[in-house]
Amino acid sequence: MATIVMERIGRLFINLQQVRAVPQMLTEVAPSMPGTLRDTEVPGFFRERYIHAGYRPLHQGWRYYFLSLFQRHNETINVWTHLLGSLLVLVKFLQLAEMVDFIHDAHAWPLLILLLSSLAYMACSTVAHLLAAKSEFYHYCFFFLDYVGVAQYQYGSAVAHFYYAVEPDYHRWVSSVFMPTATLLCCLSCLGCCYGKYRNHSLRVWVRKVGQVVPSAMAYAWDTSPVFHRLLLWPTSHSDDITSAASGVVGDPAMSFHGGQVAFFLSSAFFFTNPLPERLFPGHCDFLGQGHQLFHIFLVICTLCQIQASHLDYLGRRPLYTQLHGEGGAAATIYLVQYGATQVVCVCIAVFMARKVKRLLDCRDKSK
């Protein structure tokens, strides 16, 4: 018995030695990283209003910026909120892939587009917030990539809402113009955001915000209009469901998630357009508590609600959407091809704007 106890104590001692060696191993893999800087120590284009510290130094190796994922700086929470959000969407994607035939069922392709576009915008946002501190040029390039992801998410939302959530009356009104308009607004949103970023410090803040927010707001209002229309009709239909509950008629389970996605999106939009609470506590939200972080969190929850609502609509409204869009799923095929084309257009916009930035920076360097 004493021998067994001594063996276990010996194993525990070895394990403790291994644990103590972990910090040294991490130091060897990732040597000491440069500290963060004050706002007065970085160029103006990196500075955020009311954020006074936590800026990463420029012109470090790529390894530094990737490893800064585990460093405390003013972008850490922005990176992790969308990184974890993308993992949640990926887990949801894998769960749905076991229940939904994304390959052979064309009617599932709008849901697939929503999932892919959700992953795209969160991944692009994660990369932008993680790597944009490399240099001024890369700062612009990675945020242009971020705007491409946002535009793709707008398109994915439009497809899912129009395909699954639309009511017959609203479909009759907009069937010929909804997706072309959504595609145009998606591209205009990408262009507006990229151009607003390009003119970041040559325009007043409110002018730049208008240039970025107005196209995106128009895209959101149009893309979500089938959900707004359905929510407006819901009180009447919901009362009918309650009246007929005794007959075994089940209410619409997707509506609470549609209501949730609208509420969380509007909450995220509030914090995107208003730098709160850092405006009230300048210098005290450099690491945690920034409005942009809250924007990320609310948008992730909005996306999860949206995916769940679209999945429930996919399951429960099949007779309706096959009647509206066709039994064979030809419309869904068109939307899938259009999704790829929209990606190409948005990437071209981002590349065009990146070249403009490159020319601008080259001219500025030559003039020095």
GROMACS .gro file of C-alpha atoms in nm:
model
  368
    1MET     CA    1   0.000   0.000   0.000
    2ALA     CA    2   0.281   0.242   0.093
    3THR     CA    3   0.457   0.158  -0.235
    4ILE     CA    4   0.144   0.244  -0.437
    5VAL     CA    5   0.105   0.575  -0.253
    6MET     CA    6   0.469   0.664  -0.315
    7GLU     CA    7   0.434   0.581  -0.687
    8ARG     CA    8   0.130   0.808  -0.717
    9ILE     CA    9   0.310   1.090  -0.532
   10GLY     CA   10   0.604   1.047  -0.769
   11ARG     CA   11   0.375   1.068  -1.075
   12LEU     CA   12   0.210   1.378  -0.932
   13PHE     CA   13   0.551   1.538  -0.877
   14ILE     CA   14   0.648   1.465  -1.239
   15ASN     CA   15   0.319   1.610  -1.364
   16LEU     CA   16   0.375   1.927  -1.159
   17GLN     CA   17   0.722   1.962  -1.309
   18GLN     CA   18   0.572   1.932  -1.658
   19VAL     CA   19   0.314   2.200  -1.577
   20ARG     CA   20   0.586   2.432  -1.447
   21ALA     CA   21   0.776   2.383  -1.773
   22VAL     CA   22   0.483   2.507  -1.984
   23PRO     CA   23   0.559   2.882  -1.947
   24GLN     CA   24   0.920   2.819  -2.051
   25MET     CA   25   0.804   2.619  -2.354
   26LEU     CA   26   0.569   2.901  -2.455
   27THR     CA   27   0.849   3.154  -2.415
   28GLU     CA   28   1.072   2.950  -2.644
   29VAL     CA   29   0.798   2.917  -2.904
   30ALA     CA   30   0.687   3.281  -2.873
   31PRO     CA   31   0.964   3.504  -2.737
   32SER     CA   32   0.874   3.824  -2.556
   33MET     CA   33   0.652   4.042  -2.770
   34PRO     CA   34   0.670   4.421  -2.800
   35GLY     CA   35   0.447   4.607  -2.560
   36THR     CA   36   0.147   4.808  -2.667
   37LEU     CA   37   0.157   5.183  -2.732
   38ARG     CA   38  -0.036   5.497  -2.641
   39ASP     CA   39  -0.250   5.670  -2.903
   40THR     CA   40   0.010   5.947  -2.930
   41GLU     CA   41   0.270   5.690  -3.038
   42VAL     CA   42   0.085   5.557  -3.344
   43PRO     CA   43  -0.020   5.727  -3.670
   44GLY     CA   44  -0.355   5.903  -3.677
   45PHE     CA   45  -0.522   5.652  -3.909
   46PHE     CA   46  -0.487   5.380  -3.638
   47ARG     CA   47  -0.640   5.581  -3.359
   48GLU     CA   48  -0.992   5.520  -3.238
   49ARG     CA   49  -1.188   5.789  -3.060
   50TYR     CA   50  -1.175   5.766  -2.678
   51ILE     CA   51  -0.931   5.471  -2.690
   52HIS     CA   52  -0.605   5.599  -2.541
   53ALA     CA   53  -0.386   5.290  -2.512
   54GLY     CA   54  -0.342   4.928  -2.619
   55TYR     CA   55  -0.224   4.995  -2.976
   56ARG     CA   56   0.014   4.744  -3.130
   57PRO     CA   57   0.336   4.869  -3.292
   58LEU     CA   58   0.357   4.881  -3.671
   59HIS     CA   59   0.594   4.701  -3.908
   60GLN     CA   60   0.648   4.392  -3.695
   61GLY     CA   61   0.675   4.045  -3.846
   62TRP     CA   62   0.356   3.861  -3.938
   63ARG     CA   63   0.430   3.614  -3.660
   64TYR     CA   64   0.389   3.891  -3.403
   65TYR     CA   65   0.043   3.987  -3.525
   66PHE     CA   66  -0.076   3.628  -3.535
   67LEU     CA   67   0.055   3.568  -3.183
   68SER     CA   68  -0.108   3.891  -3.066
   69LEU     CA   69  -0.425   3.682  -3.065
   70PHE     CA   70  -0.310   3.589  -2.712
   71GLN     CA   71  -0.189   3.936  -2.616
   72ARG     CA   72  -0.381   4.202  -2.425
   73HIS     CA   73  -0.441   4.498  -2.661
   74ASN     CA   74  -0.734   4.712  -2.769
   75GLU     CA   75  -0.835   4.473  -3.049
   76THR     CA   76  -0.818   4.149  -2.850
   77ILE     CA   77  -1.188   4.130  -2.767
   78ASN     CA   78  -1.287   4.235  -3.120
   79VAL     CA   79  -1.084   3.945  -3.257
   80TRP     CA   80  -1.212   3.686  -3.010
   81THR     CA   81  -1.581   3.781  -3.033
   82HIS     CA   82  -1.596   3.705  -3.404
   83LEU     CA   83  -1.350   3.417  -3.383
   84LEU     CA   84  -1.568   3.243  -3.126
   85GLY     CA   85  -1.877   3.348  -3.322
   86SER     CA   86  -1.742   3.184  -3.636
   87LEU     CA   87  -1.675   2.865  -3.439
   88LEU     CA   88  -2.034   2.869  -3.311
   89VAL     CA   89  -2.164   2.909  -3.668
   90LEU     CA   90  -1.933   2.630  -3.784
   91VAL     CA   91  -2.066   2.398  -3.512
   92LYS     CA   92  -2.422   2.489  -3.616
   93PHE     CA   93  -2.327   2.424  -3.979
   94LEU     CA   94  -2.197   2.076  -3.895
   95GLN     CA   95  -2.511   1.999  -3.694
   96LEU     CA   96  -2.736   2.107  -3.979
   97ALA     CA   97  -2.529   1.912  -4.231
   98GLU     CA   98  -2.637   1.594  -4.051
   99MET     CA   99  -3.006   1.684  -4.092
  100VAL     CA  100  -3.018   1.881  -4.418
  101ASP     CA  101  -2.913   1.754  -4.760
  102PHE     CA  102  -2.717   2.058  -4.878
  103ILE     CA  103  -2.594   1.875  -5.191
  104HIS     CA  104  -2.906   1.727  -5.350
  105ASP     CA  105  -3.186   1.944  -5.207
  106ALA     CA  106  -3.177   2.272  -5.401
  107HIS     CA  107  -3.429   2.422  -5.159
  108ALA     CA  108  -3.161   2.399  -4.888
  109TRP     CA  109  -2.917   2.615  -5.086
  110PRO     CA  110  -3.045   2.950  -4.954
  111LEU     CA  111  -2.978   2.818  -4.603
  112LEU     CA  112  -2.634   2.706  -4.721
  113ILE     CA  113  -2.565   3.055  -4.861
  114LEU     CA  114  -2.665   3.209  -4.528
  115LEU     CA  115  -2.430   2.978  -4.338
  116LEU     CA  116  -2.138   3.037  -4.576
  117SER     CA  117  -2.187   3.413  -4.577
  118SER     CA  118  -2.212   3.417  -4.196
  119LEU     CA  119  -1.884   3.230  -4.169
  120ALA     CA  120  -1.732   3.463  -4.429
  121TYR     CA  121  -1.815   3.789  -4.254
  122MET     CA  122  -1.698   3.667  -3.913
  123ALA     CA  123  -1.377   3.521  -4.054
  124CYS     CA  124  -1.300   3.838  -4.251
  125SER     CA  125  -1.370   4.051  -3.944
  126THR     CA  126  -1.143   3.834  -3.729
  127VAL     CA  127  -0.858   3.862  -3.981
  128ALA     CA  128  -0.905   4.239  -4.017
  129HIS     CA  129  -0.895   4.312  -3.644
  130LEU     CA  130  -0.603   4.072  -3.592
  131LEU     CA  131  -0.372   4.177  -3.877
  132ALA     CA  132  -0.465   4.532  -3.975
  133ALA     CA  133  -0.201   4.686  -3.747
  134LYS     CA  134   0.081   4.560  -3.971
  135SER     CA  135   0.104   4.885  -4.173
  136GLU     CA  136  -0.113   5.158  -4.318
  137PHE     CA  137  -0.151   4.973  -4.648
  138TYR     CA  138  -0.248   4.645  -4.483
  139HIS     CA  139  -0.477   4.834  -4.247
  140TYR     CA  140  -0.684   4.944  -4.546
  141CYS     CA  141  -0.658   4.611  -4.729
  142PHE     CA  142  -0.778   4.396  -4.440
  143PHE     CA  143  -1.071   4.624  -4.362
  144PHE     CA  144  -1.166   4.624  -4.731
  145LEU     CA  145  -1.172   4.245  -4.692
  146ASP     CA  146  -1.394   4.292  -4.387
  147TYR     CA  147  -1.640   4.495  -4.597
  148VAL     CA  148  -1.645   4.221  -4.861
  149GLY     CA  149  -1.751   3.978  -4.589
  150VAL     CA  150  -2.022   4.215  -4.466
  151ALA     CA  151  -2.159   4.253  -4.818
  152GLN     CA  152  -2.171   3.876  -4.862
  153TYR     CA  153  -2.362   3.843  -4.537
  154GLN     CA  154  -2.611   4.100  -4.661
  155TYR     CA  155  -2.666   3.892  -4.975
  156GLY     CA  156  -2.699   3.571  -4.774
  157SER     CA  157  -2.957   3.734  -4.547
  158ALA     CA  158  -3.156   3.858  -4.847
  159VAL     CA  159  -3.167   3.513  -5.007
  160ALA     CA  160  -3.271   3.333  -4.688
  161HIS     CA  161  -3.540   3.589  -4.602
  162PHE     CA  162  -3.683   3.607  -4.953
  163TYR     CA  163  -3.682   3.231  -5.002
  164TYR     CA  164  -3.807   3.108  -4.665
  165ALA     CA  165  -3.962   3.397  -4.472
  166VAL     CA  166  -4.158   3.583  -4.741
  167GLU     CA  167  -4.538   3.582  -4.733
  168PRO     CA  168  -4.737   3.525  -5.057
  169ASP     CA  169  -4.875   3.882  -5.069
  170TYR     CA  170  -4.533   4.039  -5.029
  171HIS     CA  171  -4.383   3.795  -5.278
  172ARG     CA  172  -4.634   3.909  -5.541
  173TRP     CA  173  -4.532   4.272  -5.486
  174VAL     CA  174  -4.154   4.229  -5.506
  175SER     CA  175  -4.082   3.894  -5.674
  176SER     CA  176  -3.934   4.047  -5.990
  177VAL     CA  177  -3.719   4.312  -5.821
  178PHE     CA  178  -3.624   4.180  -5.477
  179MET     CA  179  -3.306   3.984  -5.551
  180PRO     CA  180  -3.173   4.221  -5.823
  181THR     CA  181  -3.218   4.512  -5.580
  182ALA     CA  182  -3.059   4.314  -5.296
  183THR     CA  183  -2.760   4.232  -5.518
  184LEU     CA  184  -2.717   4.596  -5.619
  185LEU     CA  185  -2.741   4.719  -5.259
  186CYS     CA  186  -2.491   4.454  -5.151
  187CYS     CA  187  -2.235   4.585  -5.400
  188LEU     CA  188  -2.313   4.951  -5.319
  189SER     CA  189  -2.269   4.875  -4.950
  190CYS     CA  190  -1.924   4.726  -5.017
  191LEU     CA  191  -1.830   5.025  -5.233
  192GLY     CA  192  -1.961   5.278  -4.979
  193CYS     CA  193  -1.775   5.118  -4.689
  194CYS     CA  194  -1.450   5.085  -4.885
  195TYR     CA  195  -1.466   5.442  -5.013
  196GLY     CA  196  -1.553   5.575  -4.666
  197LYS     CA  197  -1.248   5.394  -4.527
  198TYR     CA  198  -1.032   5.524  -4.812
  199ARG     CA  199  -1.135   5.881  -4.731
  200ASN     CA  200  -1.113   5.806  -4.361
  201HIS     CA  201  -0.913   6.110  -4.256
  202SER     CA  202  -0.995   6.353  -4.534
  203LEU     CA  203  -1.366   6.366  -4.447
  204ARG     CA  204  -1.545   6.462  -4.131
  205VAL     CA  205  -1.644   6.170  -3.911
  206TRP     CA  206  -2.018   6.217  -3.967
  207VAL     CA  207  -1.975   6.240  -4.346
  208ARG     CA  208  -1.772   5.919  -4.348
  209LYS     CA  209  -2.026   5.746  -4.125
  210VAL     CA  210  -2.310   5.851  -4.355
  211GLY     CA  211  -2.122   5.712  -4.654
  212GLN     CA  212  -2.073   5.381  -4.478
  213VAL     CA  213  -2.394   5.348  -4.277
  214VAL     CA  214  -2.657   5.467  -4.527
  215PRO     CA  215  -2.587   5.201  -4.799
  216SER     CA  216  -2.565   4.930  -4.532
  217ALA     CA  217  -2.887   5.052  -4.366
  218MET     CA  218  -3.066   5.051  -4.701
  219ALA     CA  219  -2.941   4.700  -4.769
  220TYR     CA  220  -3.055   4.579  -4.426
  221ALA     CA  221  -3.399   4.738  -4.458
  222TRP     CA  222  -3.454   4.583  -4.799
  223ASP     CA  223  -3.301   4.242  -4.721
  224THR     CA  224  -3.505   4.206  -4.401
  225SER     CA  225  -3.830   4.352  -4.539
  226PRO     CA  226  -3.989   4.003  -4.580
  227VAL     CA  227  -3.927   3.945  -4.208
  228PHE     CA  228  -4.065   4.290  -4.116
  229HIS     CA  229  -4.379   4.220  -4.319
  230ARG     CA  230  -4.423   3.880  -4.159
  231LEU     CA  231  -4.371   4.021  -3.810
  232LEU     CA  232  -4.639   4.283  -3.876
  233LEU     CA  233  -4.882   4.009  -3.975
  234TRP     CA  234  -4.783   3.783  -3.687
  235PRO     CA  235  -5.015   3.926  -3.413
  236THR     CA  236  -5.321   3.836  -3.623
  237SER     CA  237  -5.195   3.495  -3.723
  238HIS     CA  238  -5.070   3.431  -3.368
  239SER     CA  239  -5.414   3.500  -3.223
  240ASP     CA  240  -5.558   3.255  -3.474
  241ASP     CA  241  -5.303   2.997  -3.359
  242ILE     CA  242  -5.405   3.045  -2.998
  243THR     CA  243  -5.773   3.009  -3.089
  244SER     CA  244  -5.707   2.689  -3.277
  245ALA     CA  245  -5.457   2.543  -3.030
  246ALA     CA  246  -5.721   2.309  -2.895
  247SER     CA  247  -5.745   2.157  -3.241
  248GLY     CA  248  -5.377   2.068  -3.236
  249VAL     CA  249  -5.257   2.352  -3.460
  250VAL     CA  250  -4.904   2.452  -3.359
  251GLY     CA  251  -4.790   2.816  -3.374
  252ASP     CA  252  -4.497   2.941  -3.580
  253PRO     CA  253  -4.179   2.855  -3.386
  254ALA     CA  254  -3.957   3.064  -3.615
  255MET     CA  255  -4.119   3.395  -3.530
  256SER     CA  256  -3.955   3.436  -3.191
  257PHE     CA  257  -3.615   3.388  -3.357
  258HIS     CA  258  -3.703   3.635  -3.633
  259GLY     CA  259  -3.804   3.886  -3.367
  260GLY     CA  260  -3.480   3.814  -3.184
  261GLN     CA  261  -3.263   3.867  -3.490
  262VAL     CA  262  -3.426   4.207  -3.556
  263ALA     CA  263  -3.390   4.318  -3.193
  264PHE     CA  264  -3.026   4.207  -3.170
  265PHE     CA  265  -2.938   4.364  -3.505
  266LEU     CA  266  -3.085   4.699  -3.406
  267SER     CA  267  -2.893   4.678  -3.078
  268SER     CA  268  -2.571   4.606  -3.268
  269ALA     CA  269  -2.639   4.896  -3.507
  270PHE     CA  270  -2.678   5.130  -3.209
  271PHE     CA  271  -2.336   5.043  -3.071
  272PHE     CA  272  -2.178   5.054  -3.420
  273THR     CA  273  -2.291   5.412  -3.475
  274ASN     CA  274  -2.238   5.529  -3.117
  275PRO     CA  275  -1.899   5.490  -2.941
  276LEU     CA  276  -2.050   5.393  -2.607
  277PRO     CA  277  -1.957   5.344  -2.330
  278GLU     CA  278  -1.601   5.464  -2.413
  279ARG     CA  279  -1.729   5.814  -2.493
  280LEU     CA  280  -1.851   5.840  -2.134
  281PHE     CA  281  -1.530   5.692  -1.990
  282PRO     CA  282  -1.241   5.794  -2.219
  283GLY     CA  283  -0.931   5.586  -2.159
  284HIS     CA  284  -1.111   5.335  -1.936
  285CYS     CA  285  -1.235   5.101  -2.213
  286ASP     CA  286  -0.906   5.047  -2.392
  287PHE     CA  287  -0.923   4.670  -2.342
  288LEU     CA  288  -1.279   4.583  -2.243
  289GLY     CA  289  -1.612   4.762  -2.275
  290GLN     CA  290  -1.585   4.924  -2.618
  291GLY     CA  291  -1.900   4.984  -2.819
  292HIS     CA  292  -1.752   4.796  -3.115
  293GLN     CA  293  -1.711   4.489  -2.896
  294LEU     CA  294  -2.079   4.507  -2.799
  295PHE     CA  295  -2.161   4.551  -3.169
  296HIS     CA  296  -1.978   4.226  -3.242
  297ILE     CA  297  -2.151   4.035  -2.963
  298PHE     CA  298  -2.502   4.147  -3.059
  299LEU     CA  299  -2.434   4.076  -3.425
  300VAL     CA  300  -2.319   3.721  -3.348
  301ILE     CA  301  -2.637   3.657  -3.148
  302CYS     CA  302  -2.842   3.811  -3.430
  303THR     CA  303  -2.679   3.575  -3.680
  304LEU     CA  304  -2.742   3.268  -3.466
  305CYS     CA  305  -3.109   3.366  -3.429
  306GLN     CA  306  -3.130   3.423  -3.804
  307ILE     CA  307  -2.982   3.083  -3.886
  308GLN     CA  308  -3.218   2.910  -3.644
  309ALA     CA  309  -3.521   3.098  -3.782
  310SER     CA  310  -3.424   3.012  -4.141
  311HIS     CA  311  -3.376   2.646  -4.052
  312LEU     CA  312  -3.719   2.633  -3.887
  313ASP     CA  313  -3.872   2.802  -4.192
  314TYR     CA  314  -3.692   2.555  -4.418
  315LEU     CA  315  -3.851   2.270  -4.225
  316GLY     CA  316  -4.196   2.415  -4.162
  317ARG     CA  317  -4.276   2.622  -4.471
  318ARG     CA  318  -4.174   2.385  -4.750
  319PRO     CA  319  -4.520   2.369  -4.911
  320LEU     CA  320  -4.527   2.749  -4.925
  321TYR     CA  321  -4.178   2.821  -5.061
  322THR     CA  322  -4.196   2.540  -5.317
  323GLN     CA  323  -4.520   2.696  -5.439
  324LEU     CA  324  -4.367   3.045  -5.455
  325HIS     CA  325  -4.024   2.957  -5.597
  326GLY     CA  326  -4.093   2.637  -5.788
  327GLU     CA  327  -4.080   2.271  -5.698
  328GLY     CA  328  -3.755   2.203  -5.882
  329GLY     CA  329  -3.549   2.466  -5.701
  330ALA     CA  330  -3.441   2.652  -6.016
  331ALA     CA  331  -3.459   2.986  -5.833
  332ALA     CA  332  -3.229   2.856  -5.559
  333THR     CA  333  -2.978   2.750  -5.825
  334ILE     CA  334  -2.983   3.100  -5.973
  335TYR     CA  335  -2.929   3.255  -5.629
  336LEU     CA  336  -2.633   3.025  -5.564
  337VAL     CA  337  -2.467   3.127  -5.891
  338GLN     CA  338  -2.552   3.489  -5.819
  339TYR     CA  339  -2.386   3.456  -5.479
  340GLY     CA  340  -2.060   3.358  -5.646
  341ALA     CA  341  -2.089   3.644  -5.895
  342THR     CA  342  -2.158   3.893  -5.615
  343GLN     CA  343  -1.846   3.772  -5.434
  344VAL     CA  344  -1.638   3.835  -5.746
  345VAL     CA  345  -1.779   4.188  -5.788
  346CYS     CA  346  -1.717   4.278  -5.422
  347VAL     CA  347  -1.362   4.140  -5.435
  348CYS     CA  348  -1.300   4.348  -5.748
  349ILE     CA  349  -1.425   4.658  -5.563
  350ALA     CA  350  -1.190   4.585  -5.274
  351VAL     CA  351  -0.893   4.526  -5.507
  352PHE     CA  352  -0.969   4.849  -5.696
  353MET     CA  353  -0.981   5.049  -5.373
  354ALA     CA  354  -0.662   4.881  -5.247
  355ARG     CA  355  -0.483   4.992  -5.562
  356LYS     CA  356  -0.604   5.347  -5.506
  357VAL     CA  357  -0.464   5.333  -5.153
  358LYS     CA  358  -0.134   5.196  -5.285
  359ARG     CA  359  -0.103   5.479  -5.538
  360LEU     CA  360  -0.191   5.736  -5.273
  361LEU     CA  361   0.071   5.604  -5.030
  362ASP     CA  362   0.336   5.581  -5.303
  363CYS     CA  363   0.271   5.943  -5.406
  364ARG     CA  364   0.290   6.053  -5.046
  365ASP     CA  365   0.620   5.871  -4.992
  366LYS     CA  366   0.771   6.025  -5.306
  367SER     CA  367   0.671   6.373  -5.197
  368LYS     CA  368   0.860   6.343  -4.868
   0.00000   0.00000   0.00000
